[in-house]
Coordinates of C-alpha atoms in Angstrom, one line a residue:
M1 CA -152.8 111.9 -60.9
G2 CA -151.5 109.4 -58.3
G3 CA -153.6 110.9 -55.6
I4 CA -156.7 110.9 -57.8
A5 CA -156.2 107.3 -58.8
F6 CA -155.7 106.2 -55.3
A7 CA -158.7 108.0 -53.9
A8 CA -160.9 106.8 -56.7
S9 CA -159.9 103.2 -56.4
L10 CA -160.7 103.2 -52.7
G11 CA -164.1 104.7 -53.2
Y12 CA -166.0 107.0 -50.9
G13 CA -169.0 106.6 -48.5
S14 CA -169.6 102.9 -48.8
I15 CA -167.6 99.7 -49.1
T16 CA -170.1 98.6 -51.9
W17 CA -168.1 100.8 -54.3
L18 CA -165.6 98.1 -54.5
Y19 CA -166.4 95.0 -56.5
E20 CA -166.2 92.6 -53.6
T21 CA -164.2 92.1 -50.5
G22 CA -162.1 89.5 -52.3
D23 CA -160.3 92.3 -54.2
M24 CA -158.4 93.1 -51.0
L25 CA -157.7 89.5 -49.9
A26 CA -154.0 89.3 -50.9
Q27 CA -151.6 87.3 -48.8
F28 CA -150.0 89.7 -46.3
R29 CA -148.6 90.0 -42.8
L30 CA -149.1 92.8 -40.4
Q31 CA -146.6 93.5 -37.7
A32 CA -147.5 95.3 -34.5
A33 CA -145.3 98.4 -34.0
P34 CA -145.7 100.2 -30.7
R35 CA -146.7 103.9 -31.0
I36 CA -146.6 103.7 -34.8
G37 CA -149.7 101.6 -35.6
Y38 CA -149.3 98.7 -38.0
V39 CA -146.5 98.0 -40.5
L40 CA -147.6 96.3 -43.7
S41 CA -144.8 94.1 -44.8
E42 CA -146.4 92.3 -47.7
P43 CA -148.5 93.7 -50.6
V44 CA -152.3 94.0 -50.3
Q45 CA -154.3 94.2 -53.5
L46 CA -157.0 96.8 -52.9
M47 CA -158.6 96.7 -56.3
A48 CA -158.5 94.4 -59.4
R49 CA -159.6 96.9 -62.1
P50 CA -157.5 98.9 -62.3
R51 CA -155.1 96.8 -60.4
L52 CA -154.2 98.8 -57.2
V53 CA -151.7 97.3 -54.8
L54 CA -150.6 98.8 -51.5
E55 CA -147.1 97.3 -51.4
S56 CA -146.0 98.7 -48.0
A57 CA -147.0 101.2 -45.4
A58 CA -147.2 102.1 -41.7
I59 CA -150.9 102.6 -40.7
H60 CA -151.6 105.0 -37.9
G61 CA -154.8 106.0 -36.0
A62 CA -154.5 109.8 -35.5
D63 CA -156.4 109.7 -32.2
A64 CA -154.7 112.3 -30.0
G65 CA -156.5 111.0 -26.9
A66 CA -155.5 107.4 -27.2
D67 CA -152.9 105.8 -25.0
D68 CA -151.5 103.6 -27.7
D69 CA -151.6 103.1 -31.4
G70 CA -152.8 99.5 -31.6
P71 CA -155.4 97.8 -33.7
E72 CA -158.3 98.9 -31.6
T73 CA -157.2 102.5 -31.8
V74 CA -156.7 102.3 -35.6
A75 CA -160.2 100.7 -36.0
R76 CA -161.8 103.3 -33.8
S77 CA -160.0 106.4 -35.1
R78 CA -161.7 108.6 -37.7
R79 CA -158.4 110.1 -38.8
L80 CA -156.1 107.6 -40.4
I81 CA -152.5 108.1 -41.6
L82 CA -150.6 106.0 -44.2
D83 CA -147.0 106.7 -43.5
R84 CA -144.5 106.2 -46.3
P85 CA -146.8 104.0 -48.3
T86 CA -145.9 102.5 -51.7
F87 CA -148.7 102.0 -54.3
S88 CA -148.5 100.4 -57.7
I89 CA -151.3 101.1 -60.2
D90 CA -151.6 99.3 -63.5
V91 CA -153.7 101.8 -65.4
A92 CA -154.0 99.6 -68.5
A93 CA -154.7 96.2 -67.1
A94 CA -158.2 94.8 -66.4
G95 CA -156.9 92.6 -63.6
T96 CA -158.6 89.7 -61.8
A97 CA -159.8 89.5 -58.2
R98 CA -157.8 87.4 -55.8
E99 CA -159.8 85.0 -53.6
T100 CA -158.1 84.2 -50.3
S101 CA -159.2 84.5 -46.7
L102 CA -158.8 87.7 -44.7
I103 CA -156.9 87.6 -41.5
A104 CA -159.1 88.8 -38.7
A105 CA -156.6 91.2 -37.3
L106 CA -156.6 93.3 -40.5
E107 CA -160.3 93.4 -41.1
P108 CA -161.1 96.5 -39.0
V109 CA -158.2 98.4 -40.6
V110 CA -158.9 97.6 -44.2
T111 CA -162.6 97.9 -43.8
R112 CA -162.2 101.4 -42.4
I113 CA -159.9 102.4 -45.3
A114 CA -162.2 100.8 -47.9
A115 CA -165.3 102.4 -46.5
L116 CA -163.5 105.7 -45.7
D117 CA -165.9 106.1 -42.7
V118 CA -163.3 108.6 -41.4
Q119 CA -162.9 112.3 -41.1
S120 CA -159.7 112.2 -43.2
L121 CA -157.1 109.9 -44.7
V122 CA -153.6 111.2 -45.0
I123 CA -150.9 109.8 -47.3
R124 CA -147.5 111.0 -46.0
G125 CA -144.2 110.6 -47.8
G126 CA -145.7 108.1 -50.3
T127 CA -144.6 106.7 -53.6
V128 CA -146.9 105.9 -56.5
K129 CA -145.8 103.7 -59.4
L130 CA -148.0 104.0 -62.5
Y131 CA -147.7 101.1 -65.0
S132 CA -149.2 101.4 -68.5
G133 CA -148.0 98.3 -70.3
T134 CA -144.3 99.2 -70.2
E135 CA -141.6 97.6 -68.1
D136 CA -140.6 100.8 -66.3
P137 CA -143.3 102.7 -64.5
E138 CA -143.8 106.4 -64.1
V139 CA -143.0 107.2 -60.5
L140 CA -144.5 109.9 -58.3
T141 CA -142.5 110.5 -55.1
D142 CA -142.9 112.5 -51.9
V143 CA -146.6 112.1 -52.2
D144 CA -148.3 114.1 -49.4
I145 CA -152.1 113.9 -49.9
Q146 CA -155.1 114.4 -47.6
I147 CA -158.5 112.9 -48.6
T148 CA -161.5 114.3 -46.7
P149 CA -164.9 112.7 -47.2
Q150 CA -167.8 115.2 -47.3
R151 CA -171.4 114.1 -46.4
R152 CA -170.5 110.6 -47.5
S153 CA -171.3 111.6 -51.1
S154 CA -168.1 113.3 -52.1
A155 CA -164.6 113.9 -51.1
S156 CA -161.8 116.5 -51.5
V157 CA -158.3 115.6 -52.3
S158 CA -155.4 118.0 -51.8
G159 CA -151.7 117.9 -51.4
Q160 CA -148.4 117.7 -53.3
F161 CA -146.1 115.2 -55.0
A162 CA -142.9 115.2 -57.0
Y163 CA -142.4 114.0 -60.6
L164 CA -139.0 114.1 -62.4
G165 CA -137.8 116.4 -59.7
Q166 CA -140.6 118.9 -60.1
R167 CA -143.0 119.6 -57.1
L168 CA -146.6 119.5 -58.2
S169 CA -149.7 120.6 -56.3
L170 CA -153.0 118.8 -56.5
S171 CA -156.5 120.0 -55.6
A172 CA -159.6 117.9 -56.5
T173 CA -163.1 117.1 -55.6
M174 CA -164.8 113.8 -56.3
A175 CA -168.4 112.8 -56.1
R176 CA -169.8 109.4 -55.2
A177 CA -169.4 106.8 -57.8
A178 CA -172.3 106.1 -60.1
A179 CA -172.7 102.7 -61.7
N180 CA -172.9 102.7 -65.5
G181 CA -173.5 99.0 -66.4
A182 CA -170.4 97.1 -65.2
E183 CA -168.4 100.4 -64.9
Y184 CA -168.1 102.7 -61.9
R185 CA -167.7 106.4 -62.7
W186 CA -166.7 109.2 -60.3
P187 CA -167.3 112.9 -61.3
V188 CA -164.1 114.8 -60.8
Q189 CA -162.9 118.4 -60.8
A190 CA -159.2 118.7 -60.4
V191 CA -156.3 121.3 -60.7
I192 CA -152.7 120.2 -61.0
S193 CA -150.1 122.9 -61.0
S194 CA -146.4 123.8 -60.6
G195 CA -144.1 126.6 -61.5
L196 CA -144.1 125.2 -65.1
F197 CA -147.8 124.7 -65.9
E198 CA -151.4 124.6 -64.6
T199 CA -154.0 122.0 -65.7
R200 CA -157.7 122.1 -64.9
F201 CA -159.9 119.1 -65.5
D202 CA -163.6 118.7 -65.2
G203 CA -165.1 115.3 -66.1
V204 CA -165.4 111.7 -65.0
L205 CA -163.0 109.1 -63.7
G206 CA -163.9 105.6 -64.7
E207 CA -162.3 102.1 -64.6
E208 CA -163.5 100.2 -67.6
K209 CA -160.6 98.9 -69.6
G210 CA -158.2 100.3 -67.0
L211 CA -158.2 103.7 -65.4
R212 CA -160.0 106.4 -67.6
L213 CA -160.4 110.2 -67.4
N214 CA -163.0 111.7 -69.7
G215 CA -164.0 115.4 -69.8
T216 CA -162.7 118.8 -70.6
I217 CA -159.2 120.1 -70.0
D218 CA -157.5 123.5 -69.9
L219 CA -153.7 123.3 -69.9
S220 CA -151.6 126.5 -69.6
I221 CA -147.8 126.5 -70.0
P222 CA -145.9 129.9 -69.7
R223 CA -142.6 128.5 -71.1
L224 CA -142.9 125.4 -73.3
R225 CA -139.1 125.2 -73.6
E226 CA -138.8 124.5 -69.9
I227 CA -141.4 121.8 -70.1
A228 CA -139.5 120.1 -72.9
L229 CA -136.3 120.1 -70.8
W230 CA -138.2 118.9 -67.8
I231 CA -139.6 115.8 -69.4
G232 CA -136.3 115.0 -71.1
I233 CA -136.7 115.7 -74.8
G234 CA -134.6 118.9 -74.9
A235 CA -135.7 122.0 -76.6
P236 CA -134.7 123.6 -80.0
R237 CA -132.7 126.8 -79.5
A238 CA -134.6 128.4 -82.3
G239 CA -137.5 130.8 -81.4
N240 CA -139.5 131.5 -78.4
L241 CA -141.4 128.3 -77.7
E242 CA -142.9 130.1 -74.8
A243 CA -146.6 130.4 -74.0
M244 CA -148.8 127.5 -74.9
R245 CA -152.4 126.8 -74.0
L246 CA -154.5 123.7 -74.9
R247 CA -158.2 123.5 -74.3
G248 CA -160.8 120.9 -75.4
A249 CA -162.3 117.5 -74.8
F250 CA -159.9 115.1 -73.2
D251 CA -159.9 111.3 -72.9
W252 CA -157.1 109.4 -71.1
T253 CA -157.3 105.6 -71.0
G254 CA -154.5 103.3 -69.9
G255 CA -151.7 105.7 -70.9
A256 CA -153.4 106.9 -74.2
M257 CA -154.4 110.5 -74.4
A258 CA -156.8 112.0 -76.9
F259 CA -157.7 115.7 -77.3
S260 CA -160.7 116.4 -79.6
N261 CA -162.3 119.7 -80.5
A262 CA -159.1 121.2 -79.2
T263 CA -157.8 124.7 -79.4
L264 CA -154.0 124.9 -79.3
T265 CA -152.3 128.2 -78.9
L266 CA -148.5 128.5 -79.2
D267 CA -146.6 131.8 -79.3
G268 CA -149.7 133.5 -80.5
N269 CA -150.5 130.9 -83.2
E270 CA -154.0 129.4 -82.7
G271 CA -154.9 126.1 -84.2
L272 CA -158.1 123.9 -84.1
G273 CA -158.2 120.1 -84.4
A274 CA -157.5 116.8 -82.6
I275 CA -154.4 115.2 -81.2
S276 CA -153.8 111.8 -79.6
V277 CA -150.7 110.6 -77.7
T278 CA -150.2 106.9 -77.1
R279 CA -147.4 105.0 -75.4
I280 CA -146.4 101.9 -77.4
G281 CA -143.6 99.9 -75.8
E282 CA -140.7 102.2 -75.4
R283 CA -142.0 104.8 -77.9
T284 CA -144.6 107.4 -77.9
A285 CA -146.9 107.8 -80.9
V286 CA -148.5 111.2 -81.7
E287 CA -151.2 111.7 -84.2
G288 CA -153.4 114.6 -85.0
T289 CA -154.7 117.3 -87.4
L290 CA -154.4 121.0 -86.7
A291 CA -155.7 123.9 -88.8
F292 CA -154.4 127.5 -88.2
K293 CA -155.7 130.7 -89.5
Q294 CA -152.2 132.2 -89.4
L295 CA -149.0 130.3 -88.6
N296 CA -146.2 132.8 -87.9
L297 CA -142.7 131.2 -88.0
K298 CA -140.9 134.5 -87.4
P299 CA -140.0 133.7 -83.8
Y300 CA -138.4 130.5 -84.8
V301 CA -136.8 131.0 -88.3
V302 CA -135.0 134.3 -87.4
S303 CA -133.0 132.9 -84.5
A304 CA -132.5 129.6 -86.3
M305 CA -130.7 131.2 -89.2
V306 CA -128.5 133.2 -86.8
E307 CA -127.0 130.3 -84.9
R308 CA -128.5 126.8 -85.5
T309 CA -131.1 125.2 -87.6
L310 CA -134.6 124.6 -86.1
L311 CA -134.4 120.8 -86.1
A312 CA -130.7 120.3 -85.5
P313 CA -130.8 120.1 -81.7
I314 CA -133.5 117.5 -81.8
F315 CA -131.5 115.2 -84.0
A316 CA -128.0 115.8 -82.6
A317 CA -126.4 112.7 -81.3
T318 CA -124.2 114.6 -78.8
R319 CA -127.1 115.0 -76.3
P320 CA -126.6 113.6 -72.8
P321 CA -127.3 109.9 -72.7
A322 CA -130.1 110.2 -70.1
I323 CA -132.1 112.6 -72.3
A324 CA -134.3 110.7 -74.8
S325 CA -134.6 112.7 -78.1
L326 CA -137.7 112.9 -80.3
L327 CA -135.8 110.9 -82.9
D328 CA -135.2 108.0 -80.6
N329 CA -138.5 107.9 -78.7
V330 CA -141.4 109.5 -80.7
D331 CA -143.4 108.4 -83.8
A332 CA -145.6 111.1 -85.2
D333 CA -148.3 111.5 -87.9
L334 CA -149.5 115.1 -88.0
R335 CA -151.4 117.0 -90.6
I336 CA -151.0 120.8 -90.4
S337 CA -152.7 123.4 -92.5
C338 CA -153.0 127.2 -92.3
E339 CA -154.7 130.0 -94.2
T340 CA -151.7 132.2 -94.0
L341 CA -148.0 131.1 -93.4
V342 CA -145.7 133.9 -92.3
I343 CA -141.9 133.5 -93.0
P344 CA -139.6 136.5 -92.5
G345 CA -138.4 138.0 -95.8
I346 CA -140.6 135.7 -98.0
E347 CA -144.1 136.3 -99.2
T348 CA -146.2 133.3 -98.4
G349 CA -149.9 132.3 -98.2
Q350 CA -151.8 129.2 -97.4
A351 CA -150.0 125.9 -96.7
A352 CA -150.7 122.2 -96.0
V353 CA -148.2 119.7 -94.9
A354 CA -148.2 116.1 -93.5
I355 CA -145.4 115.3 -91.1
T356 CA -144.4 111.8 -90.1
L357 CA -141.6 110.8 -87.7
K358 CA -140.9 107.1 -87.7
N359 CA -137.9 104.8 -87.4
G360 CA -135.6 107.7 -86.8
K361 CA -136.6 109.7 -89.8
L362 CA -138.7 112.8 -90.1
L363 CA -140.6 113.3 -93.4
A364 CA -142.6 116.4 -94.3
D365 CA -144.9 115.9 -97.4
V366 CA -145.8 119.4 -98.6
A367 CA -149.1 119.3 -100.3
E368 CA -149.0 123.0 -101.0
V369 CA -147.3 126.1 -99.8
A370 CA -148.1 129.5 -101.5
I371 CA -144.8 131.3 -101.8
E372 CA -143.7 134.5 -103.7
E373 CA -146.9 134.4 -105.9
G374 CA -146.3 130.8 -106.8
V375 CA -146.7 127.3 -105.2
F376 CA -144.3 124.8 -103.9
K377 CA -145.0 121.1 -103.7
G378 CA -142.5 118.6 -102.5
Q379 CA -140.9 116.7 -99.7
L380 CA -138.4 117.5 -96.9
A381 CA -136.7 114.6 -95.1
V382 CA -134.5 114.8 -92.0
E383 CA -132.5 112.0 -90.4
R384 CA -129.4 111.7 -88.3
A385 CA -126.1 111.2 -90.1
G386 CA -123.4 110.7 -87.5
P387 CA -123.3 113.6 -85.0
D388 CA -125.4 115.9 -87.3
P389 CA -128.8 115.9 -89.0
R390 CA -129.0 115.3 -92.7
Y391 CA -131.6 117.1 -94.8
A392 CA -133.0 116.3 -98.2
L393 CA -135.4 118.6 -100.1
S394 CA -137.0 117.8 -103.4
G395 CA -140.0 119.2 -105.2
K396 CA -141.2 121.9 -107.6
F397 CA -141.9 125.6 -107.5
E398 CA -144.5 126.6 -110.0
G399 CA -144.9 130.2 -111.1
V400 CA -142.7 131.6 -108.3
E401 CA -141.0 135.0 -108.4
A402 CA -137.6 133.4 -108.0
G403 CA -135.6 136.6 -108.1
R404 CA -137.2 137.8 -104.8
L405 CA -135.6 134.9 -103.0
L406 CA -132.2 136.2 -104.0
Q407 CA -132.8 139.9 -103.9
R408 CA -131.8 140.4 -100.2
A409 CA -128.5 138.5 -100.7
L410 CA -127.5 140.2 -104.0
G411 CA -128.8 143.6 -103.4
R412 CA -130.9 143.5 -106.6
N413 CA -133.5 141.3 -108.2
P414 CA -131.6 139.2 -110.8
L415 CA -134.7 137.5 -112.3
Q416 CA -138.0 139.4 -112.6
G417 CA -141.0 137.3 -113.5
R418 CA -142.5 133.9 -113.0
A419 CA -140.3 130.8 -112.9
D420 CA -140.8 127.0 -112.7
I421 CA -138.1 125.3 -110.6
N422 CA -137.4 121.6 -110.1
L423 CA -134.9 120.8 -107.4
S424 CA -133.3 117.9 -105.5
L425 CA -130.9 119.0 -102.7
T426 CA -129.2 117.4 -99.8
T427 CA -127.0 118.8 -97.0
V428 CA -125.6 117.8 -93.6
G429 CA -124.9 120.0 -90.6
D430 CA -125.9 121.7 -87.4
T431 CA -125.0 125.4 -88.2
T432 CA -125.8 127.6 -91.2
E433 CA -122.1 127.4 -92.3
E434 CA -122.1 123.6 -92.2
L435 CA -125.3 123.4 -94.1
L436 CA -124.0 125.7 -96.9
T437 CA -120.6 124.0 -97.2
S438 CA -122.3 120.5 -97.4
L439 CA -124.9 121.4 -99.9
G440 CA -125.2 119.1 -102.9
G441 CA -127.7 118.2 -105.6
K442 CA -129.2 119.9 -108.7
A443 CA -131.9 122.3 -109.8
Q444 CA -133.3 123.6 -113.1
I445 CA -135.0 127.0 -113.6
E446 CA -137.2 127.9 -116.5
M447 CA -138.4 131.5 -116.8
R448 CA -141.9 132.0 -118.2
G449 CA -142.5 134.4 -121.2
G450 CA -142.6 138.0 -120.3
S451 CA -139.8 137.7 -117.7
R452 CA -136.8 140.1 -117.4
L453 CA -133.2 139.8 -116.5
G454 CA -132.1 142.3 -113.9
L455 CA -129.3 143.6 -116.1
D456 CA -129.2 145.5 -119.4
L457 CA -126.8 143.1 -121.1
R458 CA -126.3 145.2 -124.3
G459 CA -125.7 148.4 -122.3
L460 CA -123.4 146.6 -119.9
A461 CA -121.3 145.2 -122.8
Q462 CA -120.8 148.7 -124.1
S463 CA -120.0 150.1 -120.6
V464 CA -117.3 147.5 -119.8
K465 CA -115.5 148.3 -123.2
R466 CA -114.7 151.7 -121.6
G467 CA -113.3 150.1 -118.4
E468 CA -113.9 147.8 -115.5
L469 CA -117.0 148.3 -113.4
K470 CA -117.4 147.7 -109.6
G471 CA -120.7 146.7 -108.0
W472 CA -124.2 146.4 -109.3
Q473 CA -124.8 150.1 -109.1
A474 CA -122.3 150.7 -111.8
A475 CA -124.3 148.3 -114.0
G476 CA -127.3 150.6 -113.9
T477 CA -130.9 149.9 -113.2
S478 CA -132.1 148.9 -116.7
T479 CA -133.2 145.3 -117.4
T480 CA -133.3 142.9 -120.4
G481 CA -136.6 141.4 -121.6
L482 CA -136.6 137.6 -122.0
D483 CA -138.4 135.5 -124.5
E484 CA -136.9 132.4 -122.9
L485 CA -134.4 131.4 -120.3
A486 CA -133.4 128.1 -118.9
L487 CA -130.7 127.5 -116.2
R488 CA -129.2 124.4 -114.7
L489 CA -127.6 124.4 -111.3
D490 CA -125.3 121.6 -110.0
A491 CA -124.1 121.9 -106.4
S492 CA -121.4 120.0 -104.6
Q493 CA -119.8 120.8 -101.3
G494 CA -121.4 124.2 -101.2
V495 CA -120.2 125.3 -104.7
V496 CA -122.9 125.7 -107.3
R497 CA -122.0 125.5 -111.0
A498 CA -124.5 127.5 -113.1
T499 CA -125.1 126.9 -116.8
I500 CA -127.4 128.9 -119.1
L501 CA -129.0 126.2 -121.3
Q502 CA -130.9 128.5 -123.5
A503 CA -131.6 132.3 -123.5
K504 CA -133.2 134.6 -126.0
S505 CA -134.2 138.3 -126.0
G506 CA -135.5 139.4 -129.3
T507 CA -132.7 139.0 -131.8
N508 CA -130.1 138.8 -129.0
M509 CA -128.8 135.4 -127.8
F510 CA -126.6 134.8 -124.8
S511 CA -125.0 131.9 -123.0
G512 CA -122.8 131.5 -120.0
N513 CA -121.5 129.4 -117.1
G514 CA -119.6 129.8 -113.9
T515 CA -119.5 129.0 -110.2
I516 CA -121.1 130.4 -107.1
D517 CA -119.5 129.7 -103.7
L518 CA -122.3 129.8 -101.1
A519 CA -120.1 129.9 -98.0
K520 CA -117.8 132.7 -99.3
Q521 CA -120.8 134.5 -101.0
A522 CA -118.7 134.9 -104.1
L523 CA -119.2 134.3 -107.8
D524 CA -117.1 133.8 -111.0
F525 CA -119.3 133.9 -114.1
S526 CA -119.0 134.7 -117.8
L527 CA -121.7 135.8 -120.2
A528 CA -121.4 135.6 -124.0
L529 CA -123.7 137.9 -126.0
G530 CA -124.5 137.3 -129.6
S531 CA -127.2 138.2 -132.1
T532 CA -129.4 136.5 -134.7
D533 CA -129.8 139.8 -136.7
P534 CA -129.0 138.9 -140.3
S535 CA -127.8 142.4 -141.0
L536 CA -124.8 141.9 -138.6
R537 CA -122.1 140.1 -140.6
P538 CA -120.0 138.8 -139.0
A539 CA -122.2 138.3 -135.9
A540 CA -121.2 140.5 -133.0
R541 CA -120.1 138.6 -129.9
D542 CA -119.2 140.2 -126.6
V543 CA -118.1 138.5 -123.4
V544 CA -118.7 140.0 -119.9
L545 CA -117.0 138.5 -116.8
L546 CA -118.4 138.9 -113.3
S547 CA -116.2 137.9 -110.3
G548 CA -115.8 138.6 -106.6
P549 CA -118.3 139.1 -103.8
W550 CA -121.8 138.6 -105.2
G551 CA -123.1 141.7 -103.4
S552 CA -120.6 143.9 -105.3
P553 CA -118.8 142.0 -108.1
S554 CA -116.2 143.2 -110.5
I555 CA -117.5 143.5 -114.1
R556 CA -115.0 143.5 -117.0
L557 CA -114.7 142.6 -120.7
G558 CA -113.4 139.1 -121.5
R559 CA -112.4 137.0 -124.4
A560 CA -114.7 134.9 -126.4
D561 CA -112.9 131.6 -125.5
E562 CA -113.4 132.3 -121.8
T563 CA -117.0 131.1 -122.0
Q564 CA -116.0 127.7 -123.3
Q565 CA -116.0 125.5 -120.2
R566 CA -113.9 128.0 -118.2
F567 CA -114.8 126.2 -114.9
T568 CA -114.2 122.6 -114.1
P569 CA -117.2 121.0 -112.3
V570 CA -116.5 120.1 -108.6
T571 CA -116.9 116.4 -108.0
A572 CA -117.2 115.3 -104.4
P573 CA -116.1 111.7 -103.5
A574 CA -119.0 109.4 -102.7
S575 CA -119.7 109.2 -99.0
S576 CA -122.6 108.7 -96.6
T577 CA -122.9 112.4 -96.1
N578 CA -123.4 113.5 -99.7
Q579 CA -125.2 110.5 -101.3
P580 CA -129.0 111.0 -101.9

């Protein structure tokens, strides 16, 4: 980019490509240096819009047959070398021309550079500082570029430069500028590549409202995680985050990038839409809309659940101070939709979510996610709380097959049928264990008519009268039809207290309460079974107790008084980590 900007700002084939000679009339002083040409010791402004300043350089005439390297040789030579130059380019500023007189000794040198009436211009060991309205510029170092005019109507640019420690290669061709009103425009084809990525650009370089690139772009990244680490934002440990390709219309103006009619492919997920990236002060703003046919989260969710959450490394406060995290440096406003969402172990369908990241807080507004034959609508918020991220999830599941979400953990489906679930949960942590032990909040589940409980309660009550049972297999495979069922769940510090608010199956009534320890994967629950059959006098009442590992609990007969508030609710002290 630095090589393109410099070459374009000088112009090719004619000095008339510059606005006026006054653009280069900065105050300066040249010092003669035997055998090394001229040393530029004070800045020279080469262009006003965009503002291009040659801050320092040694200028050589590469004439092998010359006896010296003085001003006449430099003026006569058709091969010029700028040794260790330093350029500064303000890509956002319009600038104003400076009007001073030109020292006669410099005129043949600057005229030759401006007109590029040479066989080649070599920049050797240069530094390019790109300003875009921020105090600290982006710096390209070790710039080794050769500019070769071709037939006075175009030029080729090739070479290498370093950015953030990575060596990049540049190859470009530029045609002669065409005036478009007050703006000059240079057709450009360019390839920038390294071991991390390759970018191909075909379009126009202009200078209205600062430096501008407009055309089509094709960006290929074999390993996105390495790019994230390279530019200093870290990379989530979850998932592949490997191959990415971005193709589409591209517009870059004064540090603001816009991709329209773009195709983004990431780990096999292909989305269409538009994205813009703008630098505002010390922060970067990202906006866009992407629509996917299929969004497969399997590469990310699986590894996330094994070791760390997907977002935790982004929000961790323990990162090296020199690495700017997304939370501290990025504002985002993204709208993502897909026809099919793929999550391991969960049946899902279409989805639409709006994601915002602002003032250190990530907020995902879920307009709709089809999940387990139902729909979820709600909100997920993530923000840093001390060294770990804090999560808050609220919303409603409508018509979801709730039991399927628990089937893998319990070994059987406890609730068969559609359910409506309202929930509001919070948790803090970086690992799965921390998230479970910090979980707090509440939820309410209401089963719709025609649902079934994954246990034959009456048969189970008769079985435990003959002796204690071990494991769900001992409970049989029969179920209990439900006319109605409502549950309330209250969680604190990873322990969930469950209460049956109302339950009815024909003439059978049942109630119960107990606790579920998420971290230990254990439960301690009592069920009281009664009947509204008027022929049963006194009414029969049985109590079944379930305790131990939830995958294989012990089931025994209990006393009637054991269902009356057997468990004391867990109350966590108010703190910054468990308050909504």
